[in-house]
Amino acid sequence: MRNISIIKLISFFFFAALITVNLAFFIESKRQVRDAEYLTYERFMLGMRIRGQVEGNAAKQLAQIGLKNSELDPIKIRQGGEKIFSDSYTDMIRYNKKFYFVPRFSSIDPKMFSRIMDAAGLNISNKDDIAKNDVPLENLEEISSNGIWILWLVVNIVMVAFFIAVLKKLLRLRNLKNMIRRAGEEDKFRLIKVEANDEIGQIAGEFNTTMQKIDAIKQARALFLRNILHEFRNPIMKGRIMADMIAEILQDDKFKSRLKQIFIRLEIILGEVVKVEKLVSNEWELKKNKHRVIDIIDHSVDMLLIKDTSRIEVRADGEISAVKVDFELYATGVKNLIDNALKYSSGKVLVNIDKNAVCISSMGDELEPERLDFDRAFNRKIETSSSGLGLGLYIANQIFKKHGHTLKYKHEDGKNNFLICFINA
């Protein structure tokens, strides 16, 4: 039920209600017609009694209850009509959209009929009386269900008009949803059209106001990033130049190399922070291609910019696994994990590759629970000069999440194990 759209749900209930109402009207019309036919039958019975008891002025009294003596031949009525009700001596027949009450006295023995009429309180004793009561009665009132069908038509028109009005509102709501989605996908925000001043129009107006504020924040953030990159890169470049000058003065190639590595690393870290900021704000478009995991690991080790990689041991199972990722970005995340392992362990760092995951292991104490919140870049509870800011794990976790992978941690046999799971579990 949760996956059914509001338009489909309302349409379903509308058509169910429409069918129910029409079925109820049909059943009620049939019932009313049957009731009217039965009341007509009772009037015919009363008319027969009036015709048998009243002398001279029977036609006037029959007219008062909507009946009259018919001039049609009873045989013709029986042959061409439809029998509605019947008892032992009479039939109520519909003929040419009218109702007739046709007695069957002609087939009864006169003496037997006289005794029956006497028992019924009717004074009929000779053939003339029998012949007089053998004339069919005709109903003057028209039995019609036009009233209920007019009501049916009005109810259906109102229901359909209400459904169309609601559907138009819902379609506007769906159009608003599509416009909001397009506004989120476009780089530059454009105001969406406000068609009316109803609740949906008010939602559109509030969305425009909110998005304008967000757009202003995004522009301010972009300006801030450009400025801070410029401000940081200038000192880094100057630092590299100064490092070359100091190294030349001291004639120490080893010192020169170390100084250069420091500034290069600062520049790389600054670039990574910018990448992740764009990644988290959905401004980074992943360029996914299928790559071997072993190649990603090799590139991650190269990104560490260390000459001695003897502390890093890479193991792979027989089947060389491959994943569809943004090569440079994914390697940055893996590099951060290996870098942390090298930084906080004096022993070897073991990188195990299998079909479903990469495990980076290093000797060390178990991490505090507060440090395992990878979704936080800066955690004041754990920030120290020796333990860092948790930025490396945060960056790595954000990169893996964008690829649909999961970063997990477990401590076993004195080792810290970070697992990059290719399949979320």
Coordinates of N, CA and C in Angstrom, one line a residue, residues 141-350:
E141 N -52.9 5.7 -13.2 CA -51.6 6.3 -12.8 C -50.4 5.6 -13.4
E142 N -49.5 6.4 -13.9 CA -48.3 5.8 -14.5 C -47.3 5.5 -13.5
I143 N -46.8 4.2 -13.6 CA -45.7 3.8 -12.7 C -44.4 4.1 -13.3
S144 N -43.6 4.9 -12.7 CA -42.3 5.3 -13.3 C -41.3 5.5 -12.2
S145 N -40.0 5.2 -12.6 CA -38.9 5.4 -11.7 C -38.0 6.5 -12.2
N146 N -38.7 7.5 -12.9 CA -37.9 8.6 -13.4 C -37.3 9.4 -12.3
G147 N -38.0 9.6 -11.2 CA -37.5 10.4 -10.1 C -36.2 9.9 -9.5
I148 N -36.1 8.6 -9.3 CA -34.9 8.0 -8.7 C -33.7 8.1 -9.7
W149 N -34.1 8.0 -11.0 CA -33.0 8.0 -12.1 C -32.5 9.5 -12.3
I150 N -33.4 10.5 -12.1 CA -32.9 11.9 -12.1 C -32.0 12.1 -10.9
L151 N -32.3 11.6 -9.7 CA -31.4 11.7 -8.6 C -30.1 10.9 -8.9
W152 N -30.2 9.8 -9.5 CA -29.0 9.0 -9.9 C -28.1 9.9 -10.8
L153 N -28.7 10.5 -11.8 CA -27.9 11.4 -12.7 C -27.2 12.5 -12.0
V154 N -28.0 13.2 -11.1 CA -27.4 14.3 -10.3 C -26.2 13.8 -9.4
V155 N -26.4 12.7 -8.7 CA -25.4 12.2 -7.8 C -24.1 11.8 -8.7
N156 N -24.3 11.2 -9.8 CA -23.2 10.8 -10.6 C -22.4 12.0 -11.2
I157 N -23.2 13.1 -11.6 CA -22.5 14.3 -12.1 C -21.7 14.9 -11.0
V158 N -22.3 15.0 -9.8 CA -21.6 15.6 -8.6 C -20.3 14.9 -8.3
M159 N -20.4 13.5 -8.3 CA -19.3 12.7 -7.9 C -18.2 12.8 -9.0
V160 N -18.5 12.8 -10.2 CA -17.5 12.9 -11.3 C -16.9 14.3 -11.3
A161 N -17.7 15.3 -11.1 CA -17.2 16.7 -11.0 C -16.2 16.8 -9.8
F162 N -16.6 16.3 -8.7 CA -15.7 16.3 -7.5 C -14.4 15.6 -7.8
F163 N -14.5 14.4 -8.4 CA -13.3 13.6 -8.7 C -12.3 14.4 -9.7
I164 N -12.9 15.0 -10.7 CA -12.1 15.8 -11.7 C -11.4 16.9 -11.0
A165 N -12.1 17.6 -10.1 CA -11.5 18.8 -9.4 C -10.4 18.3 -8.5
V166 N -10.6 17.2 -7.8 CA -9.5 16.6 -6.9 C -8.3 16.1 -7.8
L167 N -8.7 15.5 -8.9 CA -7.6 15.0 -9.8 C -6.8 16.1 -10.3
K168 N -7.4 17.2 -10.7 CA -6.6 18.4 -11.2 C -5.7 18.9 -10.1
K169 N -6.1 18.9 -8.9 CA -5.2 19.4 -7.8 C -4.1 18.4 -7.6
L170 N -4.4 17.1 -7.7 CA -3.3 16.1 -7.5 C -2.3 16.1 -8.6
L171 N -2.8 16.4 -9.9 CA -1.9 16.4 -11.0 C -1.0 17.7 -10.8
R172 N -1.5 18.8 -10.3 CA -0.7 19.9 -10.0 C 0.4 19.6 -9.0
L173 N 0.0 18.8 -8.0 CA 0.9 18.4 -7.0 C 2.0 17.5 -7.6
R174 N 1.7 16.6 -8.5 CA 2.7 15.8 -9.1 C 3.6 16.6 -10.0
N175 N 3.0 17.6 -10.7 CA 3.8 18.5 -11.5 C 4.8 19.3 -10.6
L176 N 4.3 19.7 -9.4 CA 5.2 20.4 -8.5 C 6.3 19.5 -8.1
K177 N 6.0 18.2 -7.8 CA 7.1 17.3 -7.4 C 8.1 17.2 -8.5
N178 N 7.7 17.1 -9.8 CA 8.6 17.0 -10.9 C 9.5 18.2 -11.0
M179 N 8.9 19.4 -10.8 CA 9.6 20.7 -10.9 C 10.6 20.8 -9.8
I180 N 10.3 20.3 -8.6 CA 11.2 20.3 -7.5 C 12.4 19.4 -7.8
R181 N 12.1 18.2 -8.3 CA 13.2 17.3 -8.7 C 14.1 17.8 -9.7
R182 N 13.5 18.5 -10.7 CA 14.4 19.1 -11.8 C 15.2 20.2 -11.2
A183 N 14.6 21.0 -10.2 CA 15.4 22.1 -9.6 C 16.5 21.5 -8.8
G184 N 16.4 20.4 -8.2 CA 17.5 19.7 -7.5 C 18.6 19.2 -8.3
E185 N 18.2 18.8 -9.6 CA 19.2 18.2 -10.5 C 20.0 19.3 -11.2
E186 N 19.4 20.5 -11.4 CA 20.1 21.5 -12.2 C 21.2 22.2 -11.3
D187 N 22.2 22.6 -12.0 CA 23.3 23.3 -11.3 C 22.9 24.7 -10.8
K188 N 22.1 25.3 -11.6 CA 21.7 26.7 -11.2 C 20.2 26.6 -10.9
F189 N 19.8 27.2 -9.8 CA 18.4 27.1 -9.3 C 17.6 28.1 -10.1
R190 N 16.4 27.7 -10.6 CA 15.4 28.5 -11.2 C 14.1 28.4 -10.5
L191 N 13.4 29.6 -10.3 CA 12.2 29.6 -9.6 C 11.2 28.7 -10.3
I192 N 10.4 27.9 -9.6 CA 9.4 27.1 -10.2 C 8.1 28.0 -10.2
K193 N 7.2 27.6 -11.2 CA 6.0 28.4 -11.4 C 5.0 28.2 -10.4
V194 N 4.4 29.3 -9.9 CA 3.3 29.2 -8.9 C 2.0 29.5 -9.7
E195 N 1.1 28.5 -9.8 CA 0.0 28.6 -10.7 C -1.2 29.2 -10.0
A196 N -1.3 29.0 -8.7 CA -2.5 29.5 -7.9 C -2.1 29.8 -6.5
N197 N -3.1 30.4 -5.8 CA -2.8 30.8 -4.4 C -3.4 29.8 -3.4
D198 N -3.6 28.6 -3.8 CA -4.1 27.6 -2.9 C -2.9 27.0 -2.1
E199 N -3.2 25.9 -1.4 CA -2.2 25.3 -0.6 C -1.0 24.8 -1.4
I200 N -1.3 24.2 -2.6 CA -0.2 23.8 -3.5 C 0.7 24.9 -4.0
G201 N 0.0 26.1 -4.3 CA 0.7 27.3 -4.7 C 1.6 27.8 -3.6
Q202 N 1.0 27.7 -2.4 CA 1.8 28.2 -1.2 C 3.0 27.3 -0.9
I203 N 2.9 26.0 -1.2 CA 4.0 25.1 -1.0 C 5.1 25.5 -2.0
A204 N 4.7 25.7 -3.3 CA 5.6 26.1 -4.3 C 6.3 27.4 -4.0
G205 N 5.6 28.4 -3.4 CA 6.1 29.7 -3.0 C 7.2 29.5 -1.9
E206 N 6.8 28.7 -0.9 CA 7.7 28.4 0.2 C 9.0 27.7 -0.3
F207 N 8.8 26.8 -1.2 CA 9.9 26.1 -1.8 C 10.9 27.1 -2.5
N208 N 10.3 28.0 -3.3 CA 11.1 29.0 -3.9 C 11.9 29.8 -2.9
T209 N 11.3 30.2 -1.8 CA 11.9 31.0 -0.8 C 13.1 30.2 -0.2
T210 N 12.8 29.0 0.2 CA 13.8 28.2 0.8 C 15.0 27.9 -0.1
M211 N 14.7 27.6 -1.4 CA 15.8 27.3 -2.4 C 16.6 28.5 -2.7
Q212 N 16.0 29.7 -2.6 CA 16.8 30.9 -2.8 C 17.8 31.1 -1.7
K213 N 17.4 30.8 -0.5 CA 18.3 30.9 0.7 C 19.4 29.8 0.5
I214 N 19.0 28.6 0.1 CA 20.0 27.5 -0.1 C 21.0 27.9 -1.2
D215 N 20.4 28.5 -2.3 CA 21.3 28.9 -3.4 C 22.3 30.0 -3.0
A216 N 21.8 30.9 -2.1 CA 22.7 31.9 -1.6 C 23.8 31.3 -0.8
I217 N 23.5 30.3 0.1 CA 24.5 29.7 0.9 C 25.5 28.9 0.0
K218 N 25.0 28.3 -1.0 CA 25.9 27.5 -1.9 C 26.9 28.5 -2.6
Q219 N 26.4 29.6 -3.0 CA 27.3 30.6 -3.7 C 28.3 31.1 -2.7
A220 N 27.9 31.4 -1.5 CA 28.8 31.8 -0.4 C 29.8 30.8 -0.1
R221 N 29.4 29.5 -0.1 CA 30.3 28.4 0.2 C 31.4 28.3 -0.9
A222 N 30.9 28.4 -2.2 CA 31.8 28.3 -3.3 C 32.8 29.4 -3.3
L223 N 32.4 30.6 -2.9 CA 33.3 31.7 -2.8 C 34.3 31.5 -1.7
F224 N 33.8 31.0 -0.6 CA 34.7 30.7 0.5 C 35.8 29.7 0.1
L225 N 35.3 28.6 -0.6 CA 36.3 27.5 -1.0 C 37.3 28.1 -1.9
R226 N 36.9 28.9 -2.9 CA 37.9 29.5 -3.8 C 38.9 30.4 -3.1
N227 N 38.4 31.2 -2.1 CA 39.3 32.0 -1.4 C 40.2 31.3 -0.5
I228 N 39.7 30.3 0.2 CA 40.6 29.5 1.1 C 41.6 28.7 0.4
L229 N 41.2 28.2 -0.8 CA 42.2 27.4 -1.6 C 43.3 28.4 -2.1
H230 N 42.9 29.6 -2.5 CA 43.9 30.5 -2.9 C 44.8 30.9 -1.8
E231 N 44.2 31.2 -0.6 CA 45.0 31.6 0.5 C 45.9 30.5 1.0
F232 N 45.5 29.3 0.9 CA 46.4 28.2 1.4 C 47.5 27.8 0.4
R233 N 47.1 27.9 -0.9 CA 48.1 27.4 -1.9 C 49.2 28.4 -2.0
N234 N 48.9 29.7 -1.9 CA 50.1 30.6 -1.9 C 51.1 30.4 -0.9
P235 N 50.8 30.2 0.4 CA 51.8 29.9 1.4 C 52.5 28.6 1.1
I236 N 51.8 27.6 0.6 CA 52.4 26.3 0.3 C 53.4 26.4 -0.8
M237 N 53.1 27.2 -1.9 CA 54.0 27.4 -2.9 C 55.3 28.2 -2.4
K238 N 55.0 29.2 -1.6 CA 56.1 29.9 -1.1 C 57.0 29.0 -0.1
G239 N 56.3 28.1 0.6 CA 57.0 27.2 1.5 C 57.9 26.3 0.7
R240 N 57.4 25.8 -0.4 CA 58.2 24.9 -1.3 C 59.5 25.7 -1.8
I241 N 59.3 26.9 -2.2 CA 60.4 27.7 -2.7 C 61.4 28.0 -1.6
M242 N 60.9 28.3 -0.4 CA 61.8 28.5 0.7 C 62.5 27.3 1.1
A243 N 61.9 26.1 0.9 CA 62.5 24.8 1.2 C 63.7 24.6 0.3
D244 N 63.5 24.9 -1.0 CA 64.6 24.7 -2.0 C 65.7 25.7 -1.6
M245 N 65.4 26.9 -1.2 CA 66.5 27.8 -0.9 C 67.3 27.4 0.4
I246 N 66.5 27.0 1.4 CA 67.2 26.5 2.6 C 68.1 25.3 2.4
A247 N 67.5 24.4 1.5 CA 68.3 23.1 1.2 C 69.5 23.5 0.4
E248 N 69.4 24.5 -0.4 CA 70.6 24.9 -1.2 C 71.7 25.5 -0.3
I249 N 71.2 26.3 0.7 CA 72.2 26.9 1.6 C 72.8 25.8 2.5
L250 N 72.0 24.9 2.9 CA 72.6 23.9 3.8 C 73.2 22.7 3.1
Q251 N 73.0 22.7 1.8 CA 73.6 21.6 0.9 C 73.2 20.2 1.5
D252 N 71.9 20.1 1.8 CA 71.4 18.8 2.4 C 70.2 18.3 1.6
D253 N 70.5 17.4 0.7 CA 69.5 16.8 -0.2 C 68.4 16.1 0.6
K254 N 68.7 15.5 1.7 CA 67.8 14.7 2.5 C 66.8 15.7 3.2
F255 N 67.3 16.8 3.7 CA 66.5 17.8 4.3 C 65.6 18.5 3.3
K256 N 66.1 18.7 2.1 CA 65.3 19.3 1.0 C 64.2 18.4 0.6
S257 N 64.4 17.1 0.5 CA 63.4 16.1 0.1 C 62.3 16.1 1.2
R258 N 62.7 16.1 2.4 CA 61.7 16.1 3.5 C 60.8 17.3 3.5
L259 N 61.4 18.5 3.3 CA 60.6 19.7 3.3 C 59.6 19.7 2.1
K260 N 60.1 19.2 1.0 CA 59.2 19.2 -0.2 C 58.0 18.2 0.0
Q261 N 58.3 17.1 0.7 CA 57.3 16.1 0.9 C 56.2 16.7 1.9
I262 N 56.7 17.5 2.8 CA 55.7 18.1 3.8 C 54.7 19.0 3.0
F263 N 55.3 19.9 2.1 CA 54.4 20.8 1.4 C 53.5 20.1 0.4
I264 N 54.1 19.1 -0.3 CA 53.3 18.3 -1.2 C 52.2 17.7 -0.5
R265 N 52.4 17.1 0.6 CA 51.4 16.4 1.4 C 50.3 17.4 1.8
L266 N 50.7 18.6 2.2 CA 49.7 19.6 2.6 C 48.8 20.0 1.4
E267 N 49.4 20.1 0.2 CA 48.6 20.4 -1.0 C 47.7 19.2 -1.3
I268 N 48.1 18.0 -1.1 CA 47.3 16.8 -1.4 C 46.1 16.8 -0.4
I269 N 46.4 17.0 0.9 CA 45.3 17.0 1.9 C 44.3 18.1 1.6
L270 N 44.8 19.3 1.2 CA 43.8 20.3 0.9 C 43.0 20.0 -0.3
G271 N 43.5 19.3 -1.3 CA 42.8 18.9 -2.5 C 41.7 17.8 -2.1
E272 N 42.1 16.9 -1.1 CA 41.2 15.9 -0.7 C 40.0 16.5 0.0
V273 N 40.3 17.5 0.9 CA 39.2 18.1 1.6 C 38.2 18.8 0.7
V274 N 38.7 19.4 -0.4 CA 37.8 20.0 -1.4 C 37.0 19.0 -2.1
K275 N 37.6 17.9 -2.4 CA 36.9 16.8 -3.1 C 35.8 16.3 -2.3
V276 N 36.1 16.0 -1.0 CA 35.0 15.4 -0.2 C 33.9 16.4 0.1
E277 N 34.2 17.7 0.2 CA 33.2 18.7 0.4 C 32.3 18.7 -0.8
K278 N 32.8 18.6 -2.0 CA 31.9 18.5 -3.2 C 31.2 17.2 -3.2
L279 N 31.8 16.1 -2.7 CA 31.2 14.8 -2.7 C 30.0 14.8 -1.8
V280 N 30.1 15.4 -0.6 CA 29.1 15.4 0.4 C 27.9 16.3 -0.1
S281 N 28.2 17.4 -0.7 CA 27.2 18.3 -1.2 C 26.6 17.9 -2.6
N282 N 26.9 16.7 -3.0 CA 26.4 16.2 -4.3 C 26.8 17.0 -5.5
E283 N 28.0 17.6 -5.4 CA 28.4 18.4 -6.6 C 29.5 17.6 -7.3
W284 N 29.9 16.5 -6.8 CA 30.9 15.7 -7.4 C 30.3 14.6 -8.3
E285 N 30.5 14.5 -9.5 CA 30.0 13.5 -10.4 C 31.0 12.3 -10.5
L286 N 30.5 11.2 -10.0 CA 31.4 10.0 -10.0 C 31.6 9.5 -11.4
K287 N 32.8 9.3 -11.8 CA 33.1 8.7 -13.1 C 33.5 7.3 -12.9
K288 N 32.5 6.4 -12.8 CA 32.7 5.0 -12.5 C 33.1 4.2 -13.7
N289 N 34.1 3.4 -13.5 CA 34.5 2.4 -14.4 C 35.0 1.1 -13.7
K290 N 35.1 0.0 -14.3 CA 35.5 -1.2 -13.7 C 37.0 -1.2 -13.6
H291 N 37.5 -1.4 -12.3 CA 38.9 -1.5 -12.1 C 39.2 -2.7 -11.2
R292 N 40.4 -3.2 -11.4 CA 40.9 -4.3 -10.5 C 41.2 -3.7 -9.1
V293 N 40.8 -4.4 -8.0 CA 41.1 -3.9 -6.7 C 42.6 -3.8 -6.4
I294 N 43.4 -4.7 -7.0 CA 44.8 -4.7 -6.7 C 45.4 -3.4 -7.3
D295 N 44.9 -2.9 -8.5 CA 45.4 -1.7 -9.1 C 45.0 -0.5 -8.2
I296 N 43.8 -0.5 -7.6 CA 43.4 0.6 -6.7 C 44.4 0.6 -5.5
I297 N 44.7 -0.5 -5.0 CA 45.6 -0.6 -3.8 C 47.0 0.0 -4.2
D298 N 47.5 -0.5 -5.3 CA 48.8 0.0 -5.8 C 48.8 1.5 -5.9
H299 N 47.8 2.1 -6.5 CA 47.7 3.5 -6.7 C 47.6 4.2 -5.3
S300 N 46.9 3.6 -4.4 CA 46.7 4.2 -3.0 C 48.1 4.3 -2.4
V301 N 48.9 3.2 -2.5 CA 50.2 3.2 -1.9 C 51.1 4.3 -2.6
D302 N 51.0 4.5 -3.9 CA 51.8 5.5 -4.6 C 51.4 6.9 -4.1
M303 N 50.1 7.1 -3.7 CA 49.6 8.4 -3.3 C 50.1 8.7 -1.9
L304 N 50.7 7.7 -1.2 CA 51.2 8.0 0.2 C 52.5 8.8 0.1
L305 N 53.2 8.8 -1.1 CA 54.5 9.5 -1.3 C 55.5 9.1 -0.3
I306 N 55.6 7.8 -0.1 CA 56.7 7.3 0.8 C 57.6 6.4 -0.1
K307 N 58.9 6.5 0.2 CA 59.9 5.7 -0.5 C 59.9 4.3 -0.1
D308 N 59.9 4.1 1.2 CA 60.0 2.7 1.8 C 58.6 2.2 2.0
T309 N 58.2 1.2 1.2 CA 56.8 0.6 1.3 C 56.9 -0.8 1.9
S310 N 58.1 -1.1 2.5 CA 58.3 -2.5 3.0 C 57.3 -2.9 4.1
R311 N 56.8 -1.9 4.8 CA 55.8 -2.1 5.9 C 54.4 -2.5 5.4
I312 N 54.2 -2.3 4.1 CA 52.9 -2.6 3.5 C 52.9 -3.9 2.8
E313 N 52.1 -4.8 3.2 CA 52.1 -6.2 2.5 C 50.7 -6.4 2.0
V314 N 50.6 -6.6 0.7 CA 49.3 -6.8 0.0 C 49.1 -8.3 -0.4
R315 N 48.0 -8.8 0.0 CA 47.7 -10.2 -0.3 C 46.4 -10.3 -1.0
A316 N 46.3 -11.1 -2.0 CA 45.1 -11.3 -2.8 C 44.8 -12.8 -2.9
D317 N 43.5 -13.1 -3.0 CA 43.1 -14.5 -3.2 C 43.3 -14.9 -4.6
G318 N 43.0 -16.1 -5.0 CA 43.3 -16.6 -6.3 C 42.5 -15.8 -7.4
E319 N 41.3 -15.4 -7.1 CA 40.5 -14.7 -8.0 C 40.7 -13.2 -7.8
I320 N 41.1 -12.5 -8.8 CA 41.4 -11.1 -8.7 C 40.1 -10.3 -8.9
S321 N 39.6 -9.7 -7.8 CA 38.3 -9.0 -7.8 C 38.4 -7.7 -8.5
A322 N 37.3 -7.2 -9.0 CA 37.2 -5.9 -9.7 C 35.9 -5.2 -9.2
V323 N 35.9 -3.9 -9.1 CA 34.8 -3.1 -8.7 C 34.6 -1.9 -9.6
K324 N 33.4 -1.5 -9.7 CA 33.1 -0.3 -10.6 C 33.1 0.9 -9.7
V325 N 34.1 1.7 -9.8 CA 34.3 2.9 -9.0 C 35.0 4.0 -9.7
D326 N 35.0 5.2 -9.1 CA 35.8 6.4 -9.5 C 37.2 6.1 -9.1
F327 N 38.1 5.8 -10.0 CA 39.4 5.3 -9.6 C 40.2 6.2 -8.6
E328 N 40.3 7.5 -9.0 CA 41.1 8.4 -8.2 C 40.5 8.6 -6.8
L329 N 39.2 8.8 -6.8 CA 38.5 9.1 -5.6 C 38.5 7.9 -4.6
Y330 N 38.3 6.7 -5.2 CA 38.2 5.5 -4.4 C 39.6 5.2 -3.8
A331 N 40.7 5.4 -4.6 CA 42.0 5.2 -4.2 C 42.4 6.2 -3.0
T332 N 41.8 7.4 -3.1 CA 42.0 8.4 -2.0 C 41.5 7.8 -0.7
G333 N 40.3 7.2 -0.7 CA 39.7 6.6 0.5 C 40.6 5.5 1.1
V334 N 41.0 4.6 0.2 CA 41.9 3.5 0.6 C 43.2 4.0 1.2
K335 N 43.8 5.0 0.5 CA 45.0 5.6 0.9 C 44.9 6.2 2.4
N336 N 43.8 6.8 2.7 CA 43.6 7.3 4.1 C 43.6 6.2 5.1
L337 N 43.0 5.1 4.8 CA 43.0 3.9 5.7 C 44.4 3.4 5.9
I338 N 45.1 3.2 4.8 CA 46.5 2.7 4.9 C 47.4 3.7 5.7
D339 N 47.2 5.0 5.4 CA 48.0 6.0 6.0 C 47.8 6.0 7.6
N340 N 46.5 5.8 8.0 CA 46.2 5.7 9.4 C 46.9 4.5 10.0
A341 N 46.8 3.4 9.3 CA 47.4 2.2 9.8 C 48.9 2.3 10.0
L342 N 49.6 3.0 9.0 CA 51.0 3.2 9.1 C 51.3 4.2 10.3
K343 N 50.5 5.2 10.4 CA 50.8 6.2 11.4 C 50.6 5.7 12.9
Y344 N 49.7 4.9 13.1 CA 49.4 4.5 14.5 C 49.8 3.1 14.8
S345 N 50.6 2.5 14.0 CA 51.2 1.2 14.3 C 52.6 1.1 13.8
S346 N 53.5 0.4 14.6 CA 54.9 0.3 14.3 C 55.2 -0.9 13.5
G347 N 54.2 -1.8 13.4 CA 54.4 -3.1 12.7 C 54.0 -3.0 11.3
K348 N 53.8 -4.1 10.7 CA 53.4 -4.2 9.2 C 52.0 -3.9 9.1
V349 N 51.6 -3.4 7.9 CA 50.2 -3.2 7.6 C 49.9 -4.2 6.5
L350 N 48.9 -5.0 6.8 CA 48.5 -6.1 5.9 C 47.2 -5.7 5.2

